[in-house]
Coordinates of C-alpha atoms in Angstrom, one line a residue:
M167 CA -2.4 -7.4 -2.5
K168 CA -4.5 -5.3 -0.2
K169 CA -2.5 -6.7 2.9
E170 CA 0.8 -5.8 1.0
I171 CA -0.3 -2.4 0.5
G172 CA -1.6 -2.0 4.0
D173 CA 1.5 -3.4 5.5
E174 CA 3.4 -1.0 3.5
T175 CA 1.5 2.0 4.5
N176 CA 1.6 0.9 8.1
I177 CA 5.3 0.7 8.3
K178 CA 5.6 4.0 6.5
A179 CA 3.1 5.7 8.7
L180 CA 5.0 4.3 11.6
G181 CA 8.3 5.8 10.7
N182 CA 6.6 9.2 10.0
V183 CA 5.1 8.9 13.7
L184 CA 8.4 8.0 15.2
K185 CA 10.4 10.7 13.1
D186 CA 7.8 13.2 14.6
M187 CA 8.2 11.9 17.9
G188 CA 12.1 12.4 17.8
L189 CA 12.7 8.7 17.8
Y190 CA 15.2 8.9 15.0
D191 CA 16.9 5.7 14.9
K192 CA 13.5 3.8 15.2
A193 CA 12.2 5.9 12.2
L194 CA 15.2 4.8 10.2
Q195 CA 14.7 1.3 11.0
C196 CA 11.2 1.3 9.4
Y197 CA 12.2 3.2 6.5
E198 CA 15.2 0.8 6.0
K199 CA 12.7 -2.3 6.4
L200 CA 10.4 -1.1 3.9
L201 CA 13.1 -0.4 1.6
K202 CA 14.2 -4.2 1.8
Q203 CA 10.4 -5.1 1.3
S204 CA 9.8 -2.9 -1.8
K205 CA 10.0 -4.1 -5.1
P206 CA 12.2 -2.3 -8.0
N207 CA 10.3 0.8 -9.4
D208 CA 8.2 0.7 -6.1
L209 CA 6.8 4.2 -5.3
A210 CA 7.3 3.1 -1.7
I211 CA 11.2 3.6 -2.5
L212 CA 10.8 7.4 -2.9
S213 CA 8.8 7.6 0.2
C214 CA 11.6 5.7 2.0
Y215 CA 14.4 7.9 0.7
Y216 CA 12.6 10.9 1.4
G217 CA 11.9 9.9 4.9
I218 CA 15.4 8.7 5.5
G219 CA 16.7 12.0 4.2
Q220 CA 14.4 14.1 6.5
V221 CA 15.6 12.0 9.4
M222 CA 19.4 12.8 8.7
Q223 CA 18.7 16.3 8.1
L224 CA 16.9 16.5 11.7
K225 CA 20.0 14.8 13.2
G226 CA 22.2 17.2 11.7
D227 CA 23.7 15.0 8.8
Y228 CA 23.1 17.4 6.1
G229 CA 25.7 15.5 3.7
G230 CA 23.5 12.3 4.3
S231 CA 20.4 14.1 3.7
L232 CA 21.2 15.7 0.5
W233 CA 22.5 12.4 -0.5
Y234 CA 19.2 10.6 -0.1
F235 CA 17.0 13.9 -1.6
E236 CA 19.3 13.5 -4.5
K237 CA 18.3 10.0 -4.9
V238 CA 14.6 10.7 -4.9
L239 CA 15.3 13.3 -7.7
D240 CA 17.3 10.6 -9.6
L241 CA 14.3 8.1 -9.6

């Protein structure tokens, strides 16, 4: 279990760093990978949706970012 938590944290952290570096497509890949690995009702899903929403906003896709931010609120 410790390894699983570490892997999730590392993937999320890498996505955040890539987003901050302006490497938006690579950041999206990290968030999407973590989404695929997450179990239903996992808190990592919230983080992924929020991160994807931020990336979409930074890319100028405000409709897409709003959709992901609303998903965070719905969960």
